[in-house]
Amino acid sequence: MLTGRMMNFPLTLTHFLERARTLYARSEIVSRRPDRSLHRYTYADFYRRACRLAGALRRLGVKPGDRVASLCWNHHQHLELYFAVPAMGAVLHTLNLRLHPNDLGYIARHAEDRVLVVDRSLLPLFEKFAGAVPSIERVIVIPDDGPAPSGRLDYEQLLAPEPDTFDFPKVDEHAAAMLCYTSGTTGNPKGVLFSHRSTVLHTLVSCMADVLGVCGEDAVLPVVPMFHAAAWGLPYDAVATGAKVVMPGPHLDPASLLDLMAQERVTVAGGVPTIWLGILALLDQEPKRWDLSAMRTMAIGGSAAPAAMIDGFQKRHGLVVTHAWGMSELNPVGTLSRLKRHHADADDATKLSLRASQGFPLPFVDQRHVSDTGEVLPWDGSTMGELEVRGPWVASSYYGDEGNDRFTKDGWFKTGDVVTIDSEGYLRITDRSKDVIKSGGEWISSVALENALMAHPTVLEAAVFAGRHAKWDERPLAAVVFKPGQSATKEELSAHLEKHFAKYWVPDAYLFVQQIPRTSTGKFLKTKLREEYGDYLLKNPQE
Ligand code: AMP
């Protein structure tokens, strides 16, 4: 081999952070606080505060490789953590504030987090699992809705005495930058450890005109939480290009988001279908209330974006949806739906069907789908198989020993999604191989709920499955068989589950049945349950 004679220049997030100071000092970052007021500052301020944060964390003893956890909404301090922590060689571990305290305790303990940065408004949540995480030595409180309680480290006070500069170390591009946990649909949650390199490459490709096309003229609103799969990389895309960043804080209802989009002239926003369904409904009611003429595209993913929604935004409001598929294991976007040049002449129905598909892979992501026996299947648009992917921002193993059977011997990651792929590479997700339920973009484990229900003294057996829901896309339904001569009410069963799970996990309805259909090997036949009762909540909305 004749080796090329080019520099080996590391692909690190520090480079993006430095550009914020040298090239984009005047770009703006806007965050909505819990009291709805707006906080504004420039990239120059952001850079200085990131340096101060790195200085403060070093003073507290944070070393390269240490995990610094965040339990925060989307705001400018979270963005400071996104850059300062990896740039000093440590790892930002984003904790999902929607999880049950037991899960959060498990995850933070597994990650061996040393420092936790938490919004004051979320302190009560942290206090519920603090006792389960002895590794946390320091808790830093962001005074989002008032000052930090006495005896707690206050984020702002901690930054105040630090210098405006920090001598960021040379970080290896393969070093870990961020740790995100999956939501534990089968067994315990599993950690995915993004590297600087994987995040940088994902950012560069995301910013391609053919992907999200984020550029310096954009105003980017990550509605998708920064605690879930790095907010799909949107914060990194924005800072890398000097775009305006608009952070929604805790107000994620449709009217608040629309106000923010109109006021801040947002051009690119990203979120799960539930958020956009709410926005579409409100726009349909009051089509003239908000001026969204700046909006270039709305990225939708996390669950399938319904074709009717994509069409409704376009036809009734002139708004363009970009449908993308991704996973925590991918850092996170894998495919995105774009038309190709030759589709210009296709009819509207064909175009809509392509735009409602999950699209085709981004550059450097390879896809294939395989049968139960591992045979690679044809791209014919109809044969279903499990999707496997590989690429520089696909996990090569989990952080920890569990779940590593999802990585094949020949270098692919088994996604667990059942798909078809057509002759042009367009992917369509038809099902999930596991029977997880996704409500408003968040996973709910049916197995965990079933096990808990079956621990109730009156219950003989229970199967939990997804029911279609107008607002949340899916909600859990439980089919329950009582022990002979026994019974319980919906309220009693729900109260029993609320002891173990977050409220949004508790099924919306219970179907009291004589028996649960089973497969030939004795497993619950959930496809049958979904066929029979899948529309139950649509037909009985009072539940
Ligand atoms: P998470 O790791 O929590 O982001 O969840 C990833 C899973 O969400 C994928 O494996 C899919 O099952 C699902 N998902 C993500 N994006 C889409 C999409 N555009 N359409 C359908 N399902 C999706």
mmCIF file of C-alpha atoms and ligand atoms in Angstrom, residues 182-183 228-229 232 300-305 323-329 332 358 415-417 429 431-432 438 441 443, ligand 1:
data_model
loop_
_atom_site.group_PDB
_atom_site.id
_atom_site.type_symbol
_atom_site.label_atom_id
_atom_site.label_comp_id
_atom_site.label_asym_id
_atom_site.label_seq_id
_atom_site.Cartn_x
_atom_site.Cartn_y
_atom_site.Cartn_z
ATOM 1 C CA THR A 182 -31.378 2.354 26.013
ATOM 2 C CA SER A 183 -34.673 2.062 27.821
ATOM 3 C CA HIS A 228 -32.555 10.950 24.568
ATOM 4 C CA ALA A 229 -29.973 9.911 21.960
ATOM 5 C CA TRP A 232 -30.549 13.329 17.490
ATOM 6 C CA ILE A 300 -39.644 13.605 12.693
ATOM 7 C CA GLY A 301 -38.540 10.216 13.986
ATOM 8 C CA GLY A 302 -38.464 7.932 17.009
ATOM 9 C CA SER A 303 -41.728 6.335 15.820
ATOM 10 C CA ALA A 304 -43.247 6.162 12.376
ATOM 11 C CA ALA A 305 -44.475 9.527 11.087
ATOM 12 C CA HIS A 323 -38.860 11.559 8.254
ATOM 13 C CA ALA A 324 -35.846 9.845 9.802
ATOM 14 C CA TRP A 325 -35.134 6.552 11.518
ATOM 15 C CA GLY A 326 -32.574 6.094 14.235
ATOM 16 C CA MET A 327 -31.712 4.414 17.508
ATOM 17 C CA SER A 328 -29.710 5.146 20.628
ATOM 18 C CA GLU A 329 -27.262 2.523 19.377
ATOM 19 C CA PRO A 332 -28.506 8.153 16.469
ATOM 20 C CA GLN A 358 -38.071 5.586 6.814
ATOM 21 C CA THR A 415 -31.663 -3.535 15.377
ATOM 22 C CA GLY A 416 -34.695 -5.578 16.451
ATOM 23 C CA ASP A 417 -36.804 -3.741 13.846
ATOM 24 C CA ILE A 429 -40.503 -0.518 9.386
ATOM 25 C CA ASP A 431 -43.026 -4.157 13.171
ATOM 26 C CA ARG A 432 -40.639 -4.691 15.996
ATOM 27 C CA LYS A 438 -43.834 3.137 22.296
ATOM 28 C CA GLY A 441 -41.733 8.440 21.789
ATOM 29 C CA TRP A 443 -40.496 2.843 25.316
HETATM 30 P P1 AMP B 1 -34.544 4.635 20.692
HETATM 31 O O1 AMP B 1 -33.269 3.912 20.805
HETATM 32 O O2 AMP B 1 -35.261 4.822 21.975
HETATM 33 O O3 AMP B 1 -34.384 5.914 19.951
HETATM 34 O O4 AMP B 1 -35.565 3.744 19.839
HETATM 35 C C1 AMP B 1 -35.193 3.245 18.601
HETATM 36 C C2 AMP B 1 -36.354 2.544 17.970
HETATM 37 O O5 AMP B 1 -37.403 3.477 17.682
HETATM 38 C C3 AMP B 1 -36.036 1.911 16.640
HETATM 39 O O6 AMP B 1 -35.433 0.653 16.803
HETATM 40 C C4 AMP B 1 -37.420 1.827 16.010
HETATM 41 O O7 AMP B 1 -38.136 0.701 16.480
HETATM 42 C C5 AMP B 1 -38.106 3.062 16.514
HETATM 43 N N1 AMP B 1 -38.028 4.131 15.514
HETATM 44 C C6 AMP B 1 -37.154 5.143 15.441
HETATM 45 N N2 AMP B 1 -37.419 5.934 14.389
HETATM 46 C C7 AMP B 1 -38.485 5.409 13.766
HETATM 47 C C8 AMP B 1 -39.246 5.753 12.606
HETATM 48 N N3 AMP B 1 -38.976 6.825 11.874
HETATM 49 N N4 AMP B 1 -40.278 4.948 12.264
HETATM 50 C C9 AMP B 1 -40.593 3.854 12.997
HETATM 51 N N5 AMP B 1 -39.927 3.484 14.097
HETATM 52 C C10 AMP B 1 -38.878 4.242 14.481
#
